[in-house]
């Protein structure tokens, strides 16, 4: 099916329905002085809910989103038939531009690319220039959701790759964090270095080298003492694993049960996502309308918010694929201090062919949205390397 | 001054019933791709069916009338550091002489009505077995009891409420029974208030890890040299599966109770799915009627503090795990193992929990033993309390 241009236009009935639901909201009680200790504080949730019902202008937000050139097209996925995929596609006027696929995660979406777009497609300066494609993953945003179970990482990768080919990009680079990291890892493994000339992540996440998979790295790891930063970071990881992953635990085991909530309660969905926006970012000054736009994309998503949880289930149950094997595709990593997990630099070499690394003083999980210049610069630096840029001359 | 006892009749305001109906009318269901069985969570056809009935067909007033057949009361209980909490409970005395006062403690997603089938059997004056006065409270933050307003309401505080309630009712000697959180709370009640007040405790969910040297060196030694039986091996394997697959709800409730609480408070459909999944997955071939399920979930929906309050027990327990594990107590302890409950514990390990004087492993039954197999559970409670070491404390 040929590409169709897309303009986000949520029907009035949906807006009315949301407002009715918000009218009927019932808030939980709260302990005195709870703060953020027990989860999201109710004063913030109440304030946001009130604004979502009255004051937040979705049509204005929609208009702003529609400033981005968006399209849909059907992509065939082996075993799953055709999925209609939504994406942003912005070309640069510059010559020798590098096609870049941006892959979001959870609770992210295609709009996370919005601040990167002008930086990557800009025609000025000596840095590489990019054509940027940012899809809504199947089951997220305005893409269809798979109609069957067992949609694995390799299937998400297939969608991303086929989209780039369909757009005429036989050779391209990819960038992603959160699930975007795992998916880019798969794309690089499955389609690089023939099609994928480089891949980049802002969420460095890897375990230690094992003797079987990487004996030389394993040896190096044994002989290399941990730096103070490593010790601190790995300690933080322990806390994260015990304290921060409740949402993942339920999404990866009972997505349809938690999905009932996400589909039915806008205030609940708001609480569920807002908690991550605040606790996973590095003091990013979210405005209420920014949050509400973000959550609205989940609320108004084509398949509904429940679909987005299933990526956790399928990955956790690994009946087919998980993190792909290491590829020779040039790999760039940006380390942000407030990312959810810390990985010693050595360990990242088990994941891919690290040719570029950059360490930052600020920035959290939503790097493309929080610190777009830093991320854009890193992507450009990666693609400036001879091993990458030669493919696009 | 704490108030003296007031009789209680459950009477949900019409406005609340209308409000629920409105919410249900506006339900938005999740999508549900093909092939998704119970592995993924509650299958959507079940949710739709139950929501449709809850909206239209389920008679809450009839359910309420049934609940009100049980004599209920409220009274204020002072809890050190937390002020006064108004506690709701069922209280039915037996006509028998020398009946044993028994405190029944529910868990999550349970409630006081889990006592409904065992109560008539326990209080009955017929037969020659032990008879009981039964008290079944709504734990603070559950059912129709107030919820604590301050942080840090731990198992110790739940135990305090249970004990003070029994004392307030004039029971200076009593026994206590519980499963799920009721197990942990009963264990704490036995340790802190027995053997002076608590003459025995019983659980249908004995849950423990292996013995440790620090807690019990002899038992630990015995553990080291005793091979696991084939049944143990199978049971512990089942536990592993539970830890990997079945504990998502625990994890979110013990780390972010306020976030999941927002969902529980606002979506009756979500609350229904959240609880119904446990009612189905944790039982042993128990046939729930739709109305039974809806009555059960309605107690959570209409609860005094709202459903979000009920999950904070997980947070407080998880953040001070050590405080909830009291040392071994000499109070006579009875353990009933039901095969389809969520955890399996080898008998050797159970000896670390308390002074096991009675233990039995059943062939049938799951997590909600009092509701699924009331006769079996009552037999076990009677058997425990008829032992000389317990019965001598009471005049029966």
mmCIF file with all atom_site columns, N, CA, C and O in Angstrom, chain A residues 17 20-21 24 26 29 32-33 37-38 40 147 242 253-254 256-257 263-265 275 299 310 314 317, chain B residues 19 23 26 28 31-32 34 36 39-40 149 151 245 256-259 265-267 277 301 312 315-316 318:
data_model
loop_
_atom_site.group_PDB
_atom_site.id
_atom_site.type_symbol
_atom_site.label_atom_id
_atom_site.label_alt_id
_atom_site.label_comp_id
_atom_site.label_asym_id
_atom_site.label_entity_id
_atom_site.label_seq_id
_atom_site.pdbx_PDB_ins_code
_atom_site.Cartn_x
_atom_site.Cartn_y
_atom_site.Cartn_z
_atom_site.occupancy
_atom_site.B_iso_or_equiv
_atom_site.pdbx_formal_charge
_atom_site.auth_seq_id
_atom_site.auth_comp_id
_atom_site.auth_asym_id
_atom_site.auth_atom_id
_atom_site.pdbx_PDB_model_num
ATOM 1   N N  . UNK A 1 17  ? -15.838 12.145  25.435 1.00 0.00 ? 17  UNK A N  1
ATOM 2   C CA . UNK A 1 17  ? -15.785 10.932  26.255 1.00 0.00 ? 17  UNK A CA 1
ATOM 3   C C  . UNK A 1 17  ? -14.715 11.060  27.336 1.00 0.00 ? 17  UNK A C  1
ATOM 4   O O  . UNK A 1 17  ? -14.961 10.746  28.510 1.00 0.00 ? 17  UNK A O  1
ATOM 5   N N  . UNK A 1 20  ? -15.936 13.370  29.996 1.00 0.00 ? 20  UNK A N  1
ATOM 6   C CA . UNK A 1 20  ? -16.937 12.700  30.848 1.00 0.00 ? 20  UNK A CA 1
ATOM 7   C C  . UNK A 1 20  ? -16.250 11.794  31.855 1.00 0.00 ? 20  UNK A C  1
ATOM 8   O O  . UNK A 1 20  ? -16.607 11.770  33.037 1.00 0.00 ? 20  UNK A O  1
ATOM 9   N N  . UNK A 1 21  ? -15.261 11.039  31.380 1.00 0.00 ? 21  UNK A N  1
ATOM 10  C CA . UNK A 1 21  ? -14.537 10.137  32.281 1.00 0.00 ? 21  UNK A CA 1
ATOM 11  C C  . UNK A 1 21  ? -13.839 10.942  33.376 1.00 0.00 ? 21  UNK A C  1
ATOM 12  O O  . UNK A 1 21  ? -13.855 10.562  34.552 1.00 0.00 ? 21  UNK A O  1
ATOM 13  N N  . UNK A 1 24  ? -16.050 12.015  36.095 1.00 0.00 ? 24  UNK A N  1
ATOM 14  C CA . UNK A 1 24  ? -16.447 10.950  37.006 1.00 0.00 ? 24  UNK A CA 1
ATOM 15  C C  . UNK A 1 24  ? -15.285 10.411  37.826 1.00 0.00 ? 24  UNK A C  1
ATOM 16  O O  . UNK A 1 24  ? -15.413 9.381   38.478 1.00 0.00 ? 24  UNK A O  1
ATOM 17  N N  . UNK A 1 26  ? -12.522 9.297   40.452 1.00 0.00 ? 26  UNK A N  1
ATOM 18  C CA . UNK A 1 26  ? -12.472 9.092   41.895 1.00 0.00 ? 26  UNK A CA 1
ATOM 19  C C  . UNK A 1 26  ? -11.001 8.941   42.277 1.00 0.00 ? 26  UNK A C  1
ATOM 20  O O  . UNK A 1 26  ? -10.310 8.045   41.792 1.00 0.00 ? 26  UNK A O  1
ATOM 21  N N  . UNK A 1 29  ? -7.293  7.898   48.515 1.00 0.00 ? 29  UNK A N  1
ATOM 22  C CA . UNK A 1 29  ? -6.849  8.643   49.699 1.00 0.00 ? 29  UNK A CA 1
ATOM 23  C C  . UNK A 1 29  ? -5.326  8.683   49.670 1.00 0.00 ? 29  UNK A C  1
ATOM 24  O O  . UNK A 1 29  ? -4.694  8.057   48.812 1.00 0.00 ? 29  UNK A O  1
ATOM 25  N N  . UNK A 1 32  ? -0.506  11.195  55.126 1.00 0.00 ? 32  UNK A N  1
ATOM 26  C CA . UNK A 1 32  ? 0.096   12.499  55.429 1.00 0.00 ? 32  UNK A CA 1
ATOM 27  C C  . UNK A 1 32  ? 1.580   12.465  55.091 1.00 0.00 ? 32  UNK A C  1
ATOM 28  O O  . UNK A 1 32  ? 2.261   11.476  55.371 1.00 0.00 ? 32  UNK A O  1
ATOM 29  N N  . UNK A 1 33  ? 2.055   13.565  54.524 1.00 0.00 ? 33  UNK A N  1
ATOM 30  C CA . UNK A 1 33  ? 3.492   13.718  54.222 1.00 0.00 ? 33  UNK A CA 1
ATOM 31  C C  . UNK A 1 33  ? 4.048   12.609  53.346 1.00 0.00 ? 33  UNK A C  1
ATOM 32  O O  . UNK A 1 33  ? 5.219   12.258  53.475 1.00 0.00 ? 33  UNK A O  1
ATOM 33  N N  . UNK A 1 37  ? 7.248   9.292   48.166 1.00 0.00 ? 37  UNK A N  1
ATOM 34  C CA . UNK A 1 37  ? 7.736   8.050   48.739 1.00 0.00 ? 37  UNK A CA 1
ATOM 35  C C  . UNK A 1 37  ? 6.907   6.823   48.363 1.00 0.00 ? 37  UNK A C  1
ATOM 36  O O  . UNK A 1 37  ? 7.426   5.742   48.162 1.00 0.00 ? 37  UNK A O  1
ATOM 37  N N  . UNK A 1 38  ? 5.579   7.024   48.295 1.00 0.00 ? 38  UNK A N  1
ATOM 38  C CA . UNK A 1 38  ? 4.694   5.882   48.051 1.00 0.00 ? 38  UNK A CA 1
ATOM 39  C C  . UNK A 1 38  ? 4.257   5.789   46.594 1.00 0.00 ? 38  UNK A C  1
ATOM 40  O O  . UNK A 1 38  ? 3.430   4.964   46.240 1.00 0.00 ? 38  UNK A O  1
ATOM 41  N N  . UNK A 1 40  ? 3.230   8.347   43.061 1.00 0.00 ? 40  UNK A N  1
ATOM 42  C CA . UNK A 1 40  ? 2.957   9.707   42.608 1.00 0.00 ? 40  UNK A CA 1
ATOM 43  C C  . UNK A 1 40  ? 2.106   10.461  43.632 1.00 0.00 ? 40  UNK A C  1
ATOM 44  O O  . UNK A 1 40  ? 1.120   9.936   44.137 1.00 0.00 ? 40  UNK A O  1
ATOM 45  N N  . UNK A 1 147 ? -2.282  -8.291  15.853 1.00 0.00 ? 147 UNK A N  1
ATOM 46  C CA . UNK A 1 147 ? -3.557  -8.893  16.243 1.00 0.00 ? 147 UNK A CA 1
ATOM 47  C C  . UNK A 1 147 ? -3.370  -10.241 16.916 1.00 0.00 ? 147 UNK A C  1
ATOM 48  O O  . UNK A 1 147 ? -4.323  -10.873 17.344 1.00 0.00 ? 147 UNK A O  1
ATOM 49  N N  . UNK A 1 242 ? 15.333  -3.466  42.737 1.00 0.00 ? 242 UNK A N  1
ATOM 50  C CA . UNK A 1 242 ? 14.424  -3.829  43.827 1.00 0.00 ? 242 UNK A CA 1
ATOM 51  C C  . UNK A 1 242 ? 13.247  -2.875  43.933 1.00 0.00 ? 242 UNK A C  1
ATOM 52  O O  . UNK A 1 242 ? 12.132  -3.280  44.236 1.00 0.00 ? 242 UNK A O  1
ATOM 53  N N  . UNK A 1 253 ? 4.144   -9.711  33.127 1.00 0.00 ? 253 UNK A N  1
ATOM 54  C CA . UNK A 1 253 ? 3.481   -10.955 33.513 1.00 0.00 ? 253 UNK A CA 1
ATOM 55  C C  . UNK A 1 253 ? 1.971   -10.930 33.274 1.00 0.00 ? 253 UNK A C  1
ATOM 56  O O  . UNK A 1 253 ? 1.395   -11.935 32.885 1.00 0.00 ? 253 UNK A O  1
ATOM 57  N N  . UNK A 1 254 ? 1.320   -9.818  33.499 1.00 0.00 ? 254 UNK A N  1
ATOM 58  C CA . UNK A 1 254 ? -0.135  -9.745  33.345 1.00 0.00 ? 254 UNK A CA 1
ATOM 59  C C  . UNK A 1 254 ? -0.539  -8.481  32.587 1.00 0.00 ? 254 UNK A C  1
ATOM 60  O O  . UNK A 1 254 ? -1.270  -7.637  33.119 1.00 0.00 ? 254 UNK A O  1
ATOM 61  N N  . UNK A 1 256 ? -2.662  -7.937  30.258 1.00 0.00 ? 256 UNK A N  1
ATOM 62  C CA . UNK A 1 256 ? -4.089  -7.718  30.018 1.00 0.00 ? 256 UNK A CA 1
ATOM 63  C C  . UNK A 1 256 ? -4.806  -7.278  31.288 1.00 0.00 ? 256 UNK A C  1
ATOM 64  O O  . UNK A 1 256 ? -5.836  -6.619  31.222 1.00 0.00 ? 256 UNK A O  1
ATOM 65  N N  . UNK A 1 257 ? -4.290  -7.629  32.441 1.00 0.00 ? 257 UNK A N  1
ATOM 66  C CA . UNK A 1 257 ? -4.924  -7.196  33.688 1.00 0.00 ? 257 UNK A CA 1
ATOM 67  C C  . UNK A 1 257 ? -4.623  -5.723  33.951 1.00 0.00 ? 257 UNK A C  1
ATOM 68  O O  . UNK A 1 257 ? -5.535  -4.926  34.172 1.00 0.00 ? 257 UNK A O  1
ATOM 69  N N  . UNK A 1 263 ? -6.686  1.247   30.065 1.00 0.00 ? 263 UNK A N  1
ATOM 70  C CA . UNK A 1 263 ? -7.694  1.568   29.060 1.00 0.00 ? 263 UNK A CA 1
ATOM 71  C C  . UNK A 1 263 ? -8.827  2.381   29.657 1.00 0.00 ? 263 UNK A C  1
ATOM 72  O O  . UNK A 1 263 ? -9.411  3.242   28.999 1.00 0.00 ? 263 UNK A O  1
ATOM 73  N N  . UNK A 1 264 ? -9.153  2.092   30.916 1.00 0.00 ? 264 UNK A N  1
ATOM 74  C CA . UNK A 1 264 ? -10.398 2.607   31.485 1.00 0.00 ? 264 UNK A CA 1
ATOM 75  C C  . UNK A 1 264 ? -10.254 3.871   32.322 1.00 0.00 ? 264 UNK A C  1
ATOM 76  O O  . UNK A 1 264 ? -11.225 4.617   32.466 1.00 0.00 ? 264 UNK A O  1
ATOM 77  N N  . UNK A 1 265 ? -9.082  4.121   32.911 1.00 0.00 ? 265 UNK A N  1
ATOM 78  C CA . UNK A 1 265 ? -8.967  5.265   33.810 1.00 0.00 ? 265 UNK A CA 1
ATOM 79  C C  . UNK A 1 265 ? -7.954  6.276   33.289 1.00 0.00 ? 265 UNK A C  1
ATOM 80  O O  . UNK A 1 265 ? -6.748  6.046   33.383 1.00 0.00 ? 265 UNK A O  1
ATOM 81  N N  . UNK A 1 275 ? 4.469   9.456   36.734 1.00 0.00 ? 275 UNK A N  1
ATOM 82  C CA . UNK A 1 275 ? 5.478   9.027   37.691 1.00 0.00 ? 275 UNK A CA 1
ATOM 83  C C  . UNK A 1 275 ? 6.814   8.793   36.991 1.00 0.00 ? 275 UNK A C  1
ATOM 84  O O  . UNK A 1 275 ? 7.874   9.180   37.484 1.00 0.00 ? 275 UNK A O  1
ATOM 85  N N  . UNK A 1 299 ? -3.573  8.000   25.714 1.00 0.00 ? 299 UNK A N  1
ATOM 86  C CA . UNK A 1 299 ? -5.020  7.845   25.887 1.00 0.00 ? 299 UNK A CA 1
ATOM 87  C C  . UNK A 1 299 ? -5.727  7.712   24.544 1.00 0.00 ? 299 UNK A C  1
ATOM 88  O O  . UNK A 1 299 ? -6.629  6.898   24.380 1.00 0.00 ? 299 UNK A O  1
ATOM 89  N N  . UNK A 1 310 ? 2.259   -4.908  26.222 1.00 0.00 ? 310 UNK A N  1
ATOM 90  C CA . UNK A 1 310 ? 2.555   -6.281  25.820 1.00 0.00 ? 310 UNK A CA 1
ATOM 91  C C  . UNK A 1 310 ? 3.991   -6.482  25.349 1.00 0.00 ? 310 UNK A C  1
ATOM 92  O O  . UNK A 1 310 ? 4.498   -7.599  25.373 1.00 0.00 ? 310 UNK A O  1
ATOM 93  N N  . UNK A 1 314 ? 6.130   -10.085 25.959 1.00 0.00 ? 314 UNK A N  1
ATOM 94  C CA . UNK A 1 314 ? 6.744   -10.915 24.917 1.00 0.00 ? 314 UNK A CA 1
ATOM 95  C C  . UNK A 1 314 ? 8.258   -10.997 25.106 1.00 0.00 ? 314 UNK A C  1
ATOM 96  O O  . UNK A 1 314 ? 8.861   -12.046 24.902 1.00 0.00 ? 314 UNK A O  1
ATOM 97  N N  . UNK A 1 317 ? 9.073   -13.248 28.179 1.00 0.00 ? 317 UNK A N  1
ATOM 98  C CA . UNK A 1 317 ? 8.825   -14.669 27.966 1.00 0.00 ? 317 UNK A CA 1
ATOM 99  C C  . UNK A 1 317 ? 9.656   -15.262 26.839 1.00 0.00 ? 317 UNK A C  1
ATOM 100 O O  . UNK A 1 317 ? 9.633   -16.462 26.616 1.00 0.00 ? 317 UNK A O  1
ATOM 101 N N  . UNK B 2 19  ? -23.311 6.103   41.209 1.00 0.00 ? 19  UNK B N  1
ATOM 102 C CA . UNK B 2 19  ? -21.994 6.521   40.716 1.00 0.00 ? 19  UNK B CA 1
ATOM 103 C C  . UNK B 2 19  ? -21.263 5.339   40.080 1.00 0.00 ? 19  UNK B C  1
ATOM 104 O O  . UNK B 2 19  ? -20.703 5.456   38.996 1.00 0.00 ? 19  UNK B O  1
ATOM 105 N N  . UNK B 2 23  ? -20.017 4.933   36.208 1.00 0.00 ? 23  UNK B N  1
ATOM 106 C CA . UNK B 2 23  ? -18.631 4.600   35.828 1.00 0.00 ? 23  UNK B CA 1
ATOM 107 C C  . UNK B 2 23  ? -18.621 3.378   34.903 1.00 0.00 ? 23  UNK B C  1
ATOM 108 O O  . UNK B 2 23  ? -17.917 3.355   33.900 1.00 0.00 ? 23  UNK B O  1
ATOM 109 N N  . UNK B 2 26  ? -19.515 3.925   31.364 1.00 0.00 ? 26  UNK B N  1
ATOM 110 C CA . UNK B 2 26  ? -18.484 4.576   30.557 1.00 0.00 ? 26  UNK B CA 1
ATOM 111 C C  . UNK B 2 26  ? -17.205 3.767   30.479 1.00 0.00 ? 26  UNK B C  1
ATOM 112 O O  . UNK B 2 26  ? -16.148 4.298   30.147 1.00 0.00 ? 26  UNK B O  1
ATOM 113 N N  . UNK B 2 28  ? -14.148 1.728   29.288 1.00 0.00 ? 28  UNK B N  1
ATOM 114 C CA . UNK B 2 28  ? -13.444 1.493   28.041 1.00 0.00 ? 28  UNK B CA 1
ATOM 115 C C  . UNK B 2 28  ? -12.574 0.260   28.256 1.00 0.00 ? 28  UNK B C  1
ATOM 116 O O  . UNK B 2 28  ? -11.738 0.235   29.158 1.00 0.00 ? 28  UNK B O  1
ATOM 117 N N  . UNK B 2 31  ? -7.904  -3.557  24.203 1.00 0.00 ? 31  UNK B N  1
ATOM 118 C CA . UNK B 2 31  ? -7.943  -4.462  23.051 1.00 0.00 ? 31  UNK B CA 1
ATOM 119 C C  . UNK B 2 31  ? -7.445  -5.828  23.506 1.00 0.00 ? 31  UNK B C  1
ATOM 120 O O  . UNK B 2 31  ? -6.866  -5.948  24.594 1.00 0.00 ? 31  UNK B O  1
ATOM 121 N N  . UNK B 2 32  ? -7.674  -6.834  22.710 1.00 0.00 ? 32  UNK B N  1
ATOM 122 C CA . UNK B 2 32  ? -7.333  -8.187  23.172 1.00 0.00 ? 32  UNK B CA 1
ATOM 123 C C  . UNK B 2 32  ? -7.033  -9.085  21.983 1.00 0.00 ? 32  UNK B C  1
ATOM 124 O O  . UNK B 2 32  ? -7.923  -9.715  21.444 1.00 0.00 ? 32  UNK B O  1
ATOM 125 N N  . UNK B 2 34  ? -5.715  -12.107 19.449 1.00 0.00 ? 34  UNK B N  1
ATOM 126 C CA . UNK B 2 34  ? -6.023  -13.532 19.477 1.00 0.00 ? 34  UNK B CA 1
ATOM 127 C C  . UNK B 2 34  ? -4.984  -14.320 20.258 1.00 0.00 ? 34  UNK B C  1
ATOM 128 O O  . UNK B 2 34  ? -3.805  -13.996 20.251 1.00 0.00 ? 34  UNK B O  1
ATOM 129 N N  . UNK B 2 36  ? -4.619  -14.885 23.383 1.00 0.00 ? 36  UNK B N  1
ATOM 130 C CA . UNK B 2 36  ? -4.153  -14.494 24.721 1.00 0.00 ? 36  UNK B CA 1
ATOM 131 C C  . UNK B 2 36  ? -4.997  -15.152 25.782 1.00 0.00 ? 36  UNK B C  1
ATOM 132 O O  . UNK B 2 36  ? -6.152  -14.808 25.981 1.00 0.00 ? 36  UNK B O  1
ATOM 133 N N  . UNK B 2 39  ? -2.576  -16.627 30.691 1.00 0.00 ? 39  UNK B N  1
ATOM 134 C CA . UNK B 2 39  ? -1.163  -16.292 30.868 1.00 0.00 ? 39  UNK B CA 1
ATOM 135 C C  . UNK B 2 39  ? -0.930  -14.784 30.812 1.00 0.00 ? 39  UNK B C  1
ATOM 136 O O  . UNK B 2 39  ? -0.056  -14.246 31.468 1.00 0.00 ? 39  UNK B O  1
ATOM 137 N N  . UNK B 2 40  ? -1.711  -14.106 29.969 1.00 0.00 ? 40  UNK B N  1
ATOM 138 C CA . UNK B 2 40  ? -1.498  -12.671 29.767 1.00 0.00 ? 40  UNK B CA 1
ATOM 139 C C  . UNK B 2 40  ? -2.273  -11.822 30.774 1.00 0.00 ? 40  UNK B C  1
ATOM 140 O O  . UNK B 2 40  ? -2.150  -10.611 30.803 1.00 0.00 ? 40  UNK B O  1
ATOM 141 N N  . UNK B 2 149 ? -3.707  7.152   58.881 1.00 0.00 ? 149 UNK B N  1
ATOM 142 C CA . UNK B 2 149 ? -3.432  8.351   58.093 1.00 0.00 ? 149 UNK B CA 1
ATOM 143 C C  . UNK B 2 149 ? -1.952  8.637   57.962 1.00 0.00 ? 149 UNK B C  1
ATOM 144 O O  . UNK B 2 149 ? -1.552  9.486   57.176 1.00 0.00 ? 149 UNK B O  1
ATOM 145 N N  . UNK B 2 151 ? 2.288   7.436   57.807 1.00 0.00 ? 151 UNK B N  1
ATOM 146 C CA . UNK B 2 151 ? 3.173   6.436   57.238 1.00 0.00 ? 151 UNK B CA 1
ATOM 147 C C  . UNK B 2 151 ? 3.622   5.458   58.317 1.00 0.00 ? 151 UNK B C  1
ATOM 148 O O  . UNK B 2 151 ? 3.605   5.782   59.502 1.00 0.00 ? 151 UNK B O  1
ATOM 149 N N  . UNK B 2 245 ? 6.420   -15.441 37.761 1.00 0.00 ? 245 UNK B N  1
ATOM 150 C CA . UNK B 2 245 ? 5.224   -15.084 36.977 1.00 0.00 ? 245 UNK B CA 1
ATOM 151 C C  . UNK B 2 245 ? 4.111   -14.450 37.774 1.00 0.00 ? 245 UNK B C  1
ATOM 152 O O  . UNK B 2 245 ? 3.320   -13.687 37.250 1.00 0.00 ? 245 UNK B O  1
ATOM 153 N N  . UNK B 2 256 ? 5.174   1.105   44.752 1.00 0.00 ? 256 UNK B N  1
ATOM 154 C CA . UNK B 2 256 ? 4.454   2.312   44.361 1.00 0.00 ? 256 UNK B CA 1
ATOM 155 C C  . UNK B 2 256 ? 2.963   2.194   44.668 1.00 0.00 ? 256 UNK B C  1
ATOM 156 O O  . UNK B 2 256 ? 2.120   2.259   43.769 1.00 0.00 ? 256 UNK B O  1
ATOM 157 N N  . UNK B 2 257 ? 2.612   2.043   45.938 1.00 0.00 ? 257 UNK B N  1
ATOM 158 C CA . UNK B 2 257 ? 1.200   1.841   46.266 1.00 0.00 ? 257 UNK B CA 1
ATOM 159 C C  . UNK B 2 257 ? 0.308   3.004   45.849 1.00 0.00 ? 257 UNK B C  1
ATOM 160 O O  . UNK B 2 257 ? -0.857  2.790   45.494 1.00 0.00 ? 257 UNK B O  1
ATOM 161 N N  . UNK B 2 258 ? 0.846   4.218   45.857 1.00 0.00 ? 258 UNK B N  1
ATOM 162 C CA . UNK B 2 258 ? 0.006   5.360   45.522 1.00 0.00 ? 258 UNK B CA 1
ATOM 163 C C  . UNK B 2 258 ? -0.265  5.426   44.023 1.00 0.00 ? 258 UNK B C  1
ATOM 164 O O  . UNK B 2 258 ? -1.311  5.912   43.597 1.00 0.00 ? 258 UNK B O  1
ATOM 165 N N  . UNK B 2 259 ? 0.666   4.938   43.229 1.00 0.00 ? 259 UNK B N  1
ATOM 166 C CA . UNK B 2 259 ? 0.466   4.967   41.783 1.00 0.00 ? 259 UNK B CA 1
ATOM 167 C C  . UNK B 2 259 ? -0.544  3.900   41.371 1.00 0.00 ? 259 UNK B C  1
ATOM 168 O O  . UNK B 2 259 ? -1.508  4.191   40.667 1.00 0.00 ? 259 UNK B O  1
ATOM 169 N N  . UNK B 2 265 ? -8.516  3.069   42.575 1.00 0.00 ? 265 UNK B N  1
ATOM 170 C CA . UNK B 2 265 ? -9.582  3.946   43.057 1.00 0.00 ? 265 UNK B CA 1
ATOM 171 C C  . UNK B 2 265 ? -10.535 4.331   41.939 1.00 0.00 ? 265 UNK B C  1
ATOM 172 O O  . UNK B 2 265 ? -11.743 4.461   42.149 1.00 0.00 ? 265 UNK B O  1
ATOM 173 N N  . UNK B 2 266 ? -9.989  4.543   40.753 1.00 0.00 ? 266 UNK B N  1
ATOM 174 C CA . UNK B 2 266 ? -10.763 5.191   39.706 1.00 0.00 ? 266 UNK B CA 1
ATOM 175 C C  . UNK B 2 266 ? -11.451 4.258   38.720 1.00 0.00 ? 266 UNK B C  1
ATOM 176 O O  . UNK B 2 266 ? -12.419 4.657   38.086 1.00 0.00 ? 266 UNK B O  1
ATOM 177 N N  . UNK B 2 267 ? -10.938 3.033   38.567 1.00 0.00 ? 267 UNK B N  1
ATOM 178 C CA . UNK B 2 267 ? -11.520 2.162   37.547 1.00 0.00 ? 267 UNK B CA 1
ATOM 179 C C  . UNK B 2 267 ? -12.141 0.919   38.171 1.00 0.00 ? 267 UNK B C  1
ATOM 180 O O  . UNK B 2 267 ? -11.423 0.001   38.566 1.00 0.00 ? 267 UNK B O  1
ATOM 181 N N  . UNK B 2 277 ? -8.643  -11.901 38.903 1.00 0.00 ? 277 UNK B N  1
ATOM 182 C CA . UNK B 2 277 ? -7.527  -12.744 38.485 1.00 0.00 ? 277 UNK B CA 1
ATOM 183 C C  . UNK B 2 277 ? -7.052  -13.613 39.635 1.00 0.00 ? 277 UNK B C  1
ATOM 184 O O  . UNK B 2 277 ? -6.799  -14.806 39.468 1.00 0.00 ? 277 UNK B O  1
ATOM 185 N N  . UNK B 2 301 ? -14.667 -2.012  46.232 1.00 0.00 ? 301 UNK B N  1
ATOM 186 C CA . UNK B 2 301 ? -15.045 -0.753  45.583 1.00 0.00 ? 301 UNK B CA 1
ATOM 187 C C  . UNK B 2 301 ? -15.703 0.209   46.566 1.00 0.00 ? 301 UNK B C  1
ATOM 188 O O  . UNK B 2 301 ? -15.433 1.409   46.556 1.00 0.00 ? 301 UNK B O  1
ATOM 189 N N  . UNK B 2 312 ? -1.284  -0.628  50.872 1.00 0.00 ? 312 UNK B N  1
ATOM 190 C CA . UNK B 2 312 ? -0.124  -0.067  51.580 1.00 0.00 ? 312 UNK B CA 1
ATOM 191 C C  . UNK B 2 312 ? 0.519   -1.057  52.541 1.00 0.00 ? 312 UNK B C  1
ATOM 192 O O  . UNK B 2 312 ? 1.693   -0.928  52.862 1.00 0.00 ? 312 UNK B O  1
ATOM 193 N N  . UNK B 2 315 ? 3.639   -2.236  51.052 1.00 0.00 ? 315 UNK B N  1
ATOM 194 C CA . UNK B 2 315 ? 4.748   -1.279  51.126 1.00 0.00 ? 315 UNK B CA 1
ATOM 195 C C  . UNK B 2 315 ? 5.409   -1.314  52.504 1.00 0.00 ? 315 UNK B C  1
ATOM 196 O O  . UNK B 2 315 ? 6.630   -1.397  52.613 1.00 0.00 ? 315 UNK B O  1
ATOM 197 N N  . UNK B 2 316 ? 4.577   -1.243  53.542 1.00 0.00 ? 316 UNK B N  1
ATOM 198 C CA . UNK B 2 316 ? 5.126   -1.150  54.893 1.00 0.00 ? 316 UNK B CA 1
ATOM 199 C C  . UNK B 2 316 ? 5.868   -2.442  55.270 1.00 0.00 ? 316 UNK B C  1
ATOM 200 O O  . UNK B 2 316 ? 6.905   -2.399  55.929 1.00 0.00 ? 316 UNK B O  1
ATOM 201 N N  . UNK B 2 318 ? 7.296   -4.577  53.107 1.00 0.00 ? 318 UNK B N  1
ATOM 202 C CA . UNK B 2 318 ? 8.501   -4.720  52.275 1.00 0.00 ? 318 UNK B CA 1
ATOM 203 C C  . UNK B 2 318 ? 9.615   -3.795  52.755 1.00 0.00 ? 318 UNK B C  1
ATOM 204 O O  . UNK B 2 318 ? 10.792  -4.147  52.685 1.00 0.00 ? 318 UNK B O  1
#
